[in-house]
Coordinates of C-alpha atoms and ligand atoms in Angstrom, one line a residue:
M1 CA 50.8 50.3 -226.9
F2 CA 47.9 49.5 -228.9
R3 CA 45.6 52.4 -227.8
T4 CA 46.5 56.3 -227.2
H5 CA 44.1 56.5 -224.7
T6 CA 42.3 54.5 -221.5
C7 CA 38.6 54.0 -221.6
G8 CA 38.5 56.5 -218.7
E9 CA 40.6 59.3 -220.0
L10 CA 38.8 61.5 -222.6
R11 CA 37.0 64.8 -221.6
L12 CA 35.8 68.1 -223.3
D13 CA 39.2 69.2 -223.9
N14 CA 40.0 66.2 -226.1
V15 CA 37.0 66.7 -228.5
G16 CA 38.5 66.9 -232.1
E17 CA 41.1 64.6 -231.5
E18 CA 41.7 61.3 -233.4
V19 CA 42.2 58.5 -231.0
I20 CA 42.7 55.1 -230.7
L21 CA 41.2 52.8 -227.7
T22 CA 41.3 48.9 -226.6
G23 CA 38.7 47.2 -224.3
W24 CA 36.2 44.9 -223.9
V25 CA 32.4 45.6 -225.2
Q26 CA 30.2 45.9 -222.2
R27 CA 27.1 46.4 -224.1
L28 CA 25.6 47.4 -227.4
R29 CA 22.3 49.4 -228.1
D30 CA 20.7 49.2 -231.6
K31 CA 18.2 51.5 -232.6
G32 CA 18.6 50.8 -236.0
G33 CA 19.6 54.2 -237.3
M34 CA 21.8 54.7 -234.3
L35 CA 24.3 52.0 -232.3
W36 CA 26.0 52.6 -229.2
V37 CA 28.8 50.5 -227.6
D38 CA 29.8 50.7 -224.0
L39 CA 33.5 50.3 -224.2
R40 CA 35.6 49.0 -220.7
D41 CA 38.7 48.9 -219.8
R42 CA 40.1 48.9 -216.2
Y43 CA 40.2 52.9 -216.3
G44 CA 36.2 53.3 -217.2
I45 CA 33.8 53.1 -220.1
T46 CA 33.6 55.1 -223.2
Q47 CA 30.8 55.2 -225.4
L48 CA 31.2 54.4 -229.2
T49 CA 28.8 56.3 -231.2
M50 CA 27.9 54.8 -234.9
E51 CA 25.2 57.0 -237.1
E52 CA 23.6 55.7 -240.4
G53 CA 24.7 58.6 -243.0
I54 CA 27.8 59.6 -241.2
T55 CA 29.6 56.1 -240.2
P56 CA 30.0 53.7 -242.8
A57 CA 27.6 51.1 -243.6
S58 CA 30.3 48.4 -243.5
I59 CA 31.7 49.5 -240.0
M60 CA 27.8 49.7 -238.7
E61 CA 27.8 46.1 -240.0
Q62 CA 30.8 45.3 -238.2
A63 CA 29.9 46.4 -235.1
R64 CA 26.3 44.9 -234.9
A65 CA 28.0 41.6 -234.9
L66 CA 29.9 41.9 -231.7
G67 CA 28.8 40.5 -228.4
R68 CA 29.5 41.0 -225.2
E69 CA 33.2 41.0 -223.4
Y70 CA 34.5 41.0 -227.6
V71 CA 38.1 42.5 -227.3
V72 CA 38.1 45.2 -229.7
K73 CA 40.5 48.1 -230.9
V74 CA 38.8 51.1 -232.2
I75 CA 39.7 54.4 -234.0
G76 CA 38.0 57.4 -234.2
K77 CA 37.3 60.7 -233.2
V78 CA 36.1 62.5 -229.8
V79 CA 33.0 64.5 -230.3
E80 CA 31.2 66.3 -227.6
R81 CA 27.8 64.6 -226.7
Y82 CA 24.5 65.8 -227.4
S83 CA 22.9 64.2 -224.2
K84 CA 25.6 64.2 -221.6
N85 CA 26.0 61.2 -218.6
D86 CA 27.1 62.8 -215.7
K87 CA 27.4 59.3 -213.8
I88 CA 30.8 58.4 -215.6
P89 CA 33.6 60.8 -216.0
T90 CA 33.9 60.3 -219.6
G91 CA 30.4 61.3 -220.2
D92 CA 30.7 64.5 -221.9
I93 CA 32.2 63.0 -224.6
E94 CA 31.9 59.9 -227.4
I95 CA 33.6 58.4 -229.9
H96 CA 32.8 58.4 -233.6
V97 CA 34.3 55.4 -234.6
D98 CA 35.9 54.8 -238.1
K99 CA 37.4 51.5 -238.0
I100 CA 36.8 48.6 -235.4
V101 CA 39.1 45.8 -235.3
V102 CA 38.5 42.7 -233.4
L103 CA 41.1 41.4 -231.4
N104 CA 39.4 38.8 -229.9
P105 CA 36.1 37.3 -229.9
S106 CA 34.3 36.1 -226.4
K107 CA 31.6 33.1 -225.6
L108 CA 28.8 35.0 -224.0
P109 CA 30.0 35.2 -220.6
P110 CA 28.1 33.0 -217.8
F111 CA 26.8 36.3 -215.9
L112 CA 26.5 39.8 -216.8
I113 CA 30.0 41.7 -216.5
E114 CA 28.3 44.9 -215.1
D115 CA 28.4 46.7 -211.7
E116 CA 25.0 44.8 -210.7
T117 CA 25.4 41.3 -211.8
D118 CA 22.9 38.3 -212.3
G119 CA 25.4 35.8 -211.4
G120 CA 25.4 33.5 -208.0
D121 CA 28.4 33.6 -205.6
D122 CA 29.5 30.0 -207.0
L123 CA 29.3 30.9 -210.5
R124 CA 31.4 34.1 -210.1
M125 CA 34.1 32.1 -208.2
K126 CA 34.5 29.5 -210.9
Y127 CA 34.8 32.2 -213.4
R128 CA 36.6 34.9 -210.8
Y129 CA 38.8 36.0 -213.5
L130 CA 35.4 37.5 -215.2
D131 CA 34.3 38.3 -211.9
L132 CA 37.2 40.8 -211.7
R133 CA 36.8 42.3 -214.7
R134 CA 33.5 44.1 -212.9
T135 CA 34.1 47.8 -211.4
P136 CA 33.1 47.2 -207.8
V137 CA 35.2 43.9 -207.8
R138 CA 38.4 45.5 -209.2
R139 CA 38.2 48.7 -207.0
N140 CA 38.7 46.3 -203.8
L141 CA 41.8 45.1 -205.7
E142 CA 42.7 48.7 -206.3
L143 CA 41.9 49.7 -202.7
R144 CA 44.5 46.5 -201.3
H145 CA 47.0 47.8 -203.6
R146 CA 46.8 51.4 -202.3
M147 CA 47.0 50.1 -198.7
M148 CA 49.6 48.0 -199.6
R149 CA 51.4 50.6 -200.7
A150 CA 51.1 53.1 -197.9
T151 CA 52.2 50.2 -195.7
R152 CA 55.3 50.0 -197.2
D153 CA 55.7 54.0 -197.6
Y154 CA 55.2 54.6 -193.7
L155 CA 57.5 51.5 -192.3
N156 CA 60.1 52.5 -195.0
G157 CA 60.0 56.0 -193.9
I158 CA 60.9 54.8 -190.4
D159 CA 63.6 52.7 -191.3
F160 CA 62.1 49.3 -191.0
I161 CA 63.3 46.8 -193.6
E162 CA 61.6 44.3 -195.5
V163 CA 63.3 40.7 -195.5
E164 CA 61.6 37.5 -197.0
T165 CA 61.3 34.6 -194.9
P166 CA 60.9 30.9 -196.1
Y167 CA 57.7 29.2 -196.5
L168 CA 59.0 25.8 -196.4
I169 CA 59.7 25.6 -192.7
K170 CA 59.2 23.7 -189.5
S171 CA 55.9 24.0 -187.6
T172 CA 55.3 27.4 -185.9
P173 CA 52.9 27.2 -182.8
E174 CA 50.3 29.8 -183.7
G175 CA 47.2 27.7 -182.3
A176 CA 46.1 26.4 -185.7
R177 CA 46.7 23.0 -187.4
D178 CA 49.5 23.3 -190.2
F179 CA 49.3 22.6 -193.7
V180 CA 52.7 20.2 -194.6
V181 CA 54.6 19.5 -197.6
P182 CA 56.1 16.0 -198.0
S183 CA 59.9 16.3 -198.9
R184 CA 61.0 14.5 -201.9
M185 CA 64.6 14.5 -200.7
N186 CA 64.2 13.6 -197.5
P187 CA 61.7 10.8 -197.4
G188 CA 59.1 10.6 -194.8
E189 CA 59.7 14.1 -193.8
F190 CA 57.7 17.1 -194.2
Y191 CA 57.9 20.8 -194.5
A192 CA 55.0 23.1 -192.3
L193 CA 53.8 26.1 -194.1
P194 CA 54.3 29.1 -191.6
Q195 CA 51.3 30.1 -189.7
S196 CA 53.2 33.1 -189.4
P197 CA 57.0 34.3 -189.6
Q198 CA 57.2 34.5 -186.0
T199 CA 60.5 32.4 -185.4
F200 CA 62.1 33.8 -188.1
K201 CA 61.5 37.5 -187.1
Q202 CA 62.9 36.9 -183.8
L203 CA 66.0 35.4 -185.3
L204 CA 66.2 38.7 -187.2
M205 CA 66.6 41.0 -184.4
V206 CA 69.1 38.3 -183.4
S207 CA 70.9 39.4 -186.4
G208 CA 70.7 42.9 -185.5
F209 CA 68.3 44.0 -188.3
D210 CA 66.3 46.1 -185.5
K211 CA 63.2 46.9 -187.4
Y212 CA 61.8 44.2 -190.1
F213 CA 58.7 44.1 -191.8
Q214 CA 57.3 41.9 -194.1
I215 CA 53.8 41.8 -196.0
V216 CA 53.4 38.0 -196.5
K217 CA 51.2 35.0 -196.6
C218 CA 50.6 32.8 -194.1
F219 CA 48.8 29.5 -194.1
R220 CA 46.4 27.7 -191.5
D221 CA 44.3 24.9 -191.3
E222 CA 41.4 26.0 -189.9
D223 CA 37.3 25.5 -190.5
L224 CA 36.8 28.5 -192.5
R225 CA 34.1 31.2 -192.1
A226 CA 33.6 34.5 -193.9
D227 CA 36.2 36.2 -192.3
R228 CA 39.0 33.5 -192.5
Q229 CA 41.0 31.9 -195.5
P230 CA 43.6 29.3 -195.4
E231 CA 46.2 31.3 -196.9
F232 CA 45.8 35.2 -195.7
T233 CA 48.2 38.1 -195.8
Q234 CA 49.6 39.5 -192.5
I235 CA 51.8 43.0 -192.3
D236 CA 54.3 41.3 -189.8
C237 CA 56.5 43.6 -188.1
E238 CA 59.2 43.2 -185.2
M239 CA 61.5 45.8 -183.5
S240 CA 64.7 45.6 -181.1
F241 CA 65.3 47.6 -178.1
V242 CA 62.0 48.6 -177.5
S243 CA 59.3 48.7 -174.6
Q244 CA 55.5 47.6 -175.4
E245 CA 54.7 51.6 -175.0
D246 CA 57.3 51.9 -178.2
I247 CA 55.6 49.6 -180.3
L248 CA 52.1 51.0 -179.4
N249 CA 53.2 54.3 -180.3
T250 CA 54.8 53.2 -183.8
F251 CA 51.6 51.1 -185.0
E252 CA 49.3 53.6 -183.9
G253 CA 51.0 55.8 -186.1
F254 CA 50.8 53.0 -188.6
I255 CA 47.0 53.2 -188.4
K256 CA 46.8 56.5 -188.4
Y257 CA 48.6 57.0 -191.5
M258 CA 46.6 54.4 -193.4
F259 CA 43.7 55.9 -192.8
E260 CA 45.0 59.4 -193.4
K261 CA 46.5 58.2 -196.5
V262 CA 43.9 55.8 -197.9
K263 CA 40.4 57.2 -196.5
G264 CA 41.3 60.8 -195.6
V265 CA 40.2 60.0 -192.3
K266 CA 41.6 61.6 -188.8
I267 CA 42.0 58.7 -186.1
A268 CA 42.1 60.7 -182.6
K269 CA 44.5 59.0 -180.1
L270 CA 43.6 55.4 -179.6
P271 CA 42.1 54.6 -176.1
R272 CA 43.6 51.6 -173.9
M273 CA 41.5 49.1 -172.4
T274 CA 42.8 46.0 -170.4
Y275 CA 41.6 42.6 -171.0
A276 CA 40.1 42.2 -167.6
D277 CA 37.9 45.5 -168.2
A278 CA 37.1 44.8 -171.8
M279 CA 35.6 41.4 -170.9
K280 CA 33.9 43.0 -167.9
F281 CA 32.0 46.0 -169.7
Y282 CA 32.0 44.3 -172.9
G283 CA 32.1 40.3 -172.7
S284 CA 34.6 40.2 -175.6
D285 CA 38.4 41.0 -175.9
K286 CA 37.5 42.9 -179.0
P287 CA 34.7 45.2 -177.9
D288 CA 33.3 47.5 -180.6
I289 CA 33.3 51.0 -179.2
R290 CA 31.5 52.8 -181.9
F291 CA 28.8 52.6 -178.7
D292 CA 28.6 52.6 -175.2
M293 CA 26.1 50.4 -173.5
R294 CA 28.4 48.7 -171.0
F295 CA 27.7 45.8 -169.2
V296 CA 26.5 46.4 -165.5
E297 CA 26.4 43.6 -162.8
L298 CA 23.5 43.2 -161.0
N299 CA 24.4 40.5 -158.6
P300 CA 24.1 42.6 -155.3
L301 CA 20.5 44.3 -156.3
V302 CA 18.8 41.0 -157.8
K303 CA 19.6 38.6 -155.3
N304 CA 17.1 36.6 -152.4
K305 CA 14.0 38.3 -153.7
G306 CA 12.8 35.0 -154.7
F307 CA 13.6 34.8 -158.5
K308 CA 15.1 31.7 -158.6
V309 CA 16.9 32.2 -162.0
F310 CA 18.8 34.8 -160.7
D311 CA 19.4 33.3 -157.3
D312 CA 20.9 30.3 -159.1
A313 CA 22.8 32.1 -161.3
E314 CA 26.9 32.9 -161.0
L315 CA 26.5 36.4 -162.7
V316 CA 23.3 38.7 -163.6
V317 CA 24.3 41.1 -165.8
G318 CA 22.7 43.5 -168.3
I319 CA 22.8 46.5 -170.5
C320 CA 20.7 49.6 -171.3
A321 CA 19.4 50.5 -174.9
S322 CA 18.7 54.1 -175.0
G323 CA 15.6 54.8 -176.6
A324 CA 14.3 51.4 -177.0
A325 CA 11.5 51.2 -174.3
S326 CA 9.2 51.4 -177.2
Y327 CA 10.2 48.0 -178.7
T328 CA 6.7 46.1 -179.1
R329 CA 6.3 42.7 -177.6
K330 CA 7.1 41.1 -181.0
Q331 CA 10.3 42.7 -181.2
L332 CA 11.0 41.7 -177.6
D333 CA 10.2 38.2 -178.5
E334 CA 12.8 38.2 -181.4
L335 CA 15.3 39.2 -179.0
T336 CA 14.7 36.5 -176.3
D337 CA 14.9 33.8 -179.5
F338 CA 18.3 35.5 -180.5
V339 CA 19.6 35.1 -177.5
K340 CA 18.3 31.6 -177.1
R341 CA 19.9 30.4 -180.4
P342 CA 22.2 27.5 -179.7
Q343 CA 25.1 29.5 -180.9
I344 CA 24.5 32.0 -178.0
G345 CA 23.2 29.6 -176.0
A346 CA 21.5 32.0 -172.9
T347 CA 18.0 30.2 -171.3
G348 CA 15.9 33.6 -171.5
L349 CA 16.2 37.2 -171.4
V350 CA 14.5 39.7 -168.8
Y351 CA 13.7 43.4 -169.9
A352 CA 12.7 46.7 -168.0
R353 CA 11.5 49.7 -169.7
V354 CA 11.9 53.0 -168.1
N355 CA 8.5 54.7 -168.8
E356 CA 7.9 58.5 -169.6
D357 CA 7.1 59.1 -165.7
G358 CA 10.3 57.3 -164.6
S359 CA 8.5 54.5 -163.2
V360 CA 9.9 51.1 -164.7
K361 CA 8.0 48.1 -166.1
S362 CA 9.5 44.6 -166.0
S363 CA 9.0 41.1 -167.3
V364 CA 9.8 40.1 -163.5
D365 CA 7.3 42.7 -162.1
K366 CA 6.2 39.6 -160.0
F367 CA 9.5 39.5 -157.9
Y368 CA 10.7 42.9 -157.7
A369 CA 9.1 45.6 -156.2
P370 CA 9.1 49.3 -157.9
E371 CA 11.4 50.5 -155.9
D372 CA 13.9 47.3 -156.4
L373 CA 13.6 48.2 -160.2
Q374 CA 14.2 51.9 -159.6
T375 CA 17.9 50.6 -158.0
W376 CA 18.6 49.1 -161.5
A377 CA 17.6 52.1 -163.7
T378 CA 19.8 53.7 -161.1
A379 CA 22.7 51.0 -161.7
F380 CA 22.3 51.2 -165.3
N381 CA 22.2 55.5 -165.5
A382 CA 18.7 54.9 -167.3
K383 CA 16.5 57.3 -168.5
P384 CA 12.8 57.5 -169.4
G385 CA 12.7 55.6 -172.9
D386 CA 15.6 52.9 -172.3
L387 CA 15.2 49.5 -172.3
I388 CA 17.2 47.1 -169.9
L389 CA 18.0 44.0 -171.1
V390 CA 19.4 41.5 -168.4
L391 CA 21.3 38.0 -168.7
A392 CA 21.9 35.6 -165.9
G393 CA 23.9 32.5 -165.8
E394 CA 27.4 31.0 -165.4
Q395 CA 29.9 34.0 -165.7
D396 CA 31.5 33.5 -168.9
K397 CA 28.9 32.0 -170.9
T398 CA 26.4 34.5 -169.6
R399 CA 29.1 37.6 -170.5
K400 CA 29.7 36.0 -174.1
A401 CA 25.8 36.0 -174.7
L402 CA 25.5 39.6 -173.5
N403 CA 27.9 40.8 -175.5
E404 CA 26.2 39.3 -178.7
L405 CA 23.2 40.9 -177.7
R406 CA 24.8 44.4 -177.4
L407 CA 26.3 43.7 -180.6
E408 CA 22.5 42.7 -182.2
M409 CA 21.3 45.7 -180.1
G410 CA 23.9 48.3 -181.5
T411 CA 22.8 47.0 -185.4
R412 CA 19.3 47.1 -184.6
L413 CA 19.7 50.9 -183.1
G414 CA 21.9 52.0 -186.0
L415 CA 25.1 52.6 -183.6
R416 CA 27.3 50.6 -186.0
D417 CA 28.3 53.0 -188.9
K418 CA 30.3 51.7 -191.3
N419 CA 31.7 55.2 -191.9
V420 CA 32.8 55.4 -188.4
F421 CA 36.1 54.1 -187.1
A422 CA 36.9 53.5 -183.4
P423 CA 40.1 51.6 -182.7
L424 CA 41.5 51.0 -179.7
W425 CA 44.3 49.1 -177.9
V426 CA 43.3 46.0 -175.6
V427 CA 46.4 45.1 -173.2
D428 CA 47.2 43.2 -170.5
F429 CA 46.1 39.6 -172.1
P430 CA 46.5 36.8 -169.6
L431 CA 49.8 35.1 -170.5
L432 CA 48.0 31.3 -170.4
E433 CA 44.8 29.8 -171.3
W434 CA 43.3 26.9 -169.5
D435 CA 42.3 24.3 -171.6
E436 CA 39.5 21.9 -170.1
D437 CA 40.0 19.2 -172.8
T438 CA 43.7 18.8 -172.5
K439 CA 43.5 19.9 -169.3
R440 CA 46.5 22.0 -169.2
Y441 CA 47.7 25.5 -170.1
H442 CA 48.0 26.9 -173.5
A443 CA 49.8 30.4 -174.3
M444 CA 47.0 32.7 -175.0
H445 CA 49.0 34.5 -177.8
H446 CA 51.9 32.4 -178.4
P447 CA 54.6 30.8 -176.6
F448 CA 57.6 33.4 -177.1
T449 CA 55.4 36.1 -175.5
S450 CA 57.0 37.8 -172.3
P451 CA 55.1 37.7 -168.8
K452 CA 54.9 41.0 -167.0
L453 CA 58.1 41.0 -164.9
E454 CA 56.1 41.7 -162.1
D455 CA 53.9 38.7 -162.5
V456 CA 56.4 35.9 -162.7
E457 CA 56.5 35.3 -159.5
L458 CA 52.9 33.7 -159.6
I459 CA 54.5 31.1 -162.0
D460 CA 54.4 28.1 -159.8
D461 CA 51.2 28.8 -157.9
R462 CA 49.2 30.8 -160.0
P463 CA 50.1 30.5 -163.4
G464 CA 46.9 31.5 -164.6
D465 CA 47.0 35.1 -163.0
I466 CA 50.0 36.0 -165.2
R467 CA 49.8 38.6 -167.1
A468 CA 51.5 39.3 -170.6
N469 CA 53.2 41.8 -172.3
A470 CA 50.8 41.3 -175.4
Y471 CA 48.3 43.9 -177.1
D472 CA 45.7 43.9 -179.7
M473 CA 44.6 46.7 -182.2
V474 CA 40.8 46.2 -182.3
I475 CA 38.7 48.3 -184.7
N476 CA 35.1 48.4 -184.8
G477 CA 34.7 44.9 -183.1
V478 CA 37.3 43.2 -185.2
E479 CA 40.9 42.5 -184.0
V480 CA 43.0 43.8 -186.6
G481 CA 46.5 43.2 -185.2
G482 CA 48.4 41.8 -182.4
G483 CA 51.7 41.1 -180.9
S484 CA 53.6 41.0 -177.9
I485 CA 57.1 41.8 -176.2
R486 CA 59.0 38.7 -176.3
I487 CA 60.9 36.3 -174.1
H488 CA 64.5 36.8 -175.2
D489 CA 66.2 34.8 -172.5
R490 CA 67.0 31.0 -173.0
R491 CA 66.1 30.4 -169.3
L492 CA 62.9 32.1 -169.2
Q493 CA 61.8 30.2 -172.9
E494 CA 62.6 26.9 -171.1
Q495 CA 60.6 27.5 -168.1
M496 CA 57.3 28.8 -170.2
F497 CA 57.9 25.9 -172.6
R498 CA 58.0 23.5 -168.9
L499 CA 54.5 25.6 -168.3
L500 CA 52.8 24.6 -171.2
G501 CA 53.7 20.9 -170.9
F502 CA 56.9 20.5 -173.0
T503 CA 59.3 18.1 -171.8
K504 CA 62.5 19.2 -171.9
A505 CA 63.5 17.1 -175.1
E506 CA 60.6 18.2 -176.6
A507 CA 61.0 21.8 -176.4
E508 CA 64.6 21.4 -177.7
A509 CA 63.6 19.3 -180.7
Q510 CA 61.0 22.0 -181.7
F511 CA 62.8 25.2 -180.6
G512 CA 66.5 24.5 -180.0
F513 CA 67.5 26.7 -182.9
L514 CA 65.4 29.6 -181.2
M515 CA 66.6 28.9 -177.7
S516 CA 70.3 28.7 -178.9
A517 CA 70.0 32.0 -180.7
F518 CA 69.1 33.5 -177.2
E519 CA 72.7 32.3 -176.0
Y520 CA 74.2 34.7 -178.8
G521 CA 73.2 38.4 -177.6
A522 CA 69.1 38.5 -178.1
P523 CA 68.5 41.9 -177.8
P524 CA 65.0 43.0 -176.0
H525 CA 62.7 43.0 -179.0
G526 CA 58.8 42.5 -179.8
G527 CA 56.5 43.2 -182.5
I528 CA 53.1 42.8 -184.1
A529 CA 51.1 41.5 -187.0
F530 CA 48.2 42.9 -188.6
G531 CA 45.7 40.8 -190.8
F532 CA 46.3 42.5 -194.0
D533 CA 43.2 41.2 -195.7
R534 CA 41.1 42.1 -192.8
L535 CA 41.8 45.5 -192.5
C536 CA 41.5 46.0 -196.2
S537 CA 37.6 44.5 -195.5
L538 CA 37.3 47.0 -192.9
F539 CA 38.5 50.3 -194.8
G540 CA 36.2 49.0 -198.0
G541 CA 33.2 48.6 -195.5
S542 CA 32.9 45.1 -196.2
D543 CA 32.3 41.9 -193.6
S544 CA 34.0 39.5 -196.3
I545 CA 37.7 39.3 -196.5
R546 CA 37.0 37.5 -199.6
D547 CA 36.1 40.7 -201.4
Y548 CA 39.9 41.9 -201.0
I549 CA 41.3 38.5 -202.3
A550 CA 42.0 38.3 -205.9
F551 CA 41.6 34.6 -206.0
P552 CA 39.9 33.4 -202.8
K553 CA 38.9 29.7 -201.7
N554 CA 35.6 28.9 -200.6
N555 CA 34.1 27.6 -197.4
S556 CA 35.6 24.1 -197.8
G557 CA 39.1 25.6 -198.7
R558 CA 38.5 24.7 -202.5
D559 CA 39.6 27.0 -205.2
V560 CA 36.9 26.3 -207.4
M561 CA 38.3 27.9 -210.4
I562 CA 41.4 26.0 -210.8
D563 CA 39.8 22.8 -209.1
A564 CA 42.4 22.8 -206.1
P565 CA 42.9 20.6 -204.0
A566 CA 43.2 17.7 -206.5
P567 CA 44.4 14.3 -206.3
I568 CA 47.9 13.8 -207.9
A569 CA 49.3 10.9 -210.3
D570 CA 50.6 7.9 -208.7
A571 CA 54.2 8.6 -210.0
Q572 CA 54.4 11.8 -207.9
L573 CA 52.9 10.0 -204.8
D574 CA 55.7 7.3 -205.7
E575 CA 58.2 10.0 -205.8
L576 CA 57.4 11.4 -202.3
H577 CA 57.0 8.1 -200.6
I578 CA 53.7 8.3 -199.8
Y579 CA 51.1 5.3 -199.7
M580 CA 47.5 6.6 -199.7
K581 CA 45.1 5.4 -197.5
P582 CA 41.7 4.9 -199.7
V583 CA 39.5 7.8 -199.2
Q584 CA 35.8 7.2 -198.6
N585 CA 32.9 9.0 -200.1
K586 CA 34.9 10.4 -203.1
Ligands
LIG601 N1 52.9 35.6 -185.2 C1 51.8 36.7 -184.3 C2 50.5 36.3 -184.8 O1 50.4 35.8 -186.2 C3 52.1 37.9 -184.5 C4 53.2 38.3 -183.3 O2 53.2 38.4 -182.1 O3 54.0 39.6 -183.6 O4 49.5 36.2 -184.4

């Protein structure tokens, strides 16, 4: 290589050595008689020093002409620094420069390429290759790399084999819209990009592969939020001859290994919670259990006391925020505004403070006697200084809203520390989900998920009550992975498609290949997939998965750096047999 050392490597031990470094000029300080340059590469920053009387004048002059982000090669001697910098690992030494070679000059970058930058999001996305030079951004990708490696080490260590599956396939029903690719050689026909390799990994089980994994791109054409990308990465896994218990144990081992290897954090045995309990006590199938604050239902305590809002409500349910009784009127108004926001949709908020003397003061004292309010305090196990917050209304909506309020209170009370990790399994998901719009059942996970055998008899009368052998891993309120034991029997699979409203012909046309495979000795099997980008952002302590993707897309699904998507030439369209309707507003 051009260099003898990297910019992050030299220490006091190297003093006296003649070295060659290469890198980018991060900044230059010119004090007249003295000149300093911070030289940066992937490994760190090394200070170059030039001094009148020691450094030849021609080199001083050459250095003065360097601009930010020039690529240079420097030859010099390692010396001990007079004033050391304990903030960087190379801070004990500097380089007395003997020669500078400019390998490539640079235009002035559009934003500061330093840990703290002045560049806004859009600008940094447009010049993502420059943003990636910044240490915090680079560190995110280094974390991603370490996680990928640890994943492969763990799975390889227990006999999983990595098999690639195709990207040009037929639609997989994971519940989102497909991205499609026209086929030139098959006019009028399209491939779909996989929403996941689901059917392929099941076919690999039929092929006898037994333990499969793949770190794989998946594509879903969904509306985007900060934690979603149209293309994202899964750690996709499947195993044969396993029960749900085997899968939970294998991947509990995986997550423990990841935390230990990558973060040095030991994780205790993962608690398990049924879907029904998660909804009942947290109003969410991905509860954040870093803190307690469980829901308490109040219906029997609050009805028929003349308070119409509670009397008319299907559900009255609340949480108890420890130590929050001191909340001011203004803070309580803020919380009321919070729950009334259209995204949350509650109509109001009732509160009750438990005073130091144990008495309870509520916003609905008009309707409830002190003894009534005491029964509330007892129900919540509330102590002096606690604040009880209550919502009322239609079941599902109220639980959802209270989940948001619980998380908000958790944040306000500092109970959601990013460095605390509370993983759990949520199990026993319903097999089906009723969709009001289409007036039919959808698979809650996907149509290949096996019902619990003991629930199969409900299939005709109460299909909505059938539980599935499906599970999610949740960490700090984020669903990091999910999977299921699969159907491996043609008849049950056909029955499932029927339940989901497929005609026999439709099921055959879309999934005949899988159902045929089941007739040739399909082993019992099941699996799971982890959202790798999310796992990275969780480990890295960020809310956005974009920070962990080298070249992410923005909220409109655009890559603003390469400017994609983009129109294609008429000749290309002709070749693909595509006739474009004129696009409006373009
Ligand atoms: N294919 C599923 C998903 O992407 C995961 C699984 O069932 O293994 O969510």
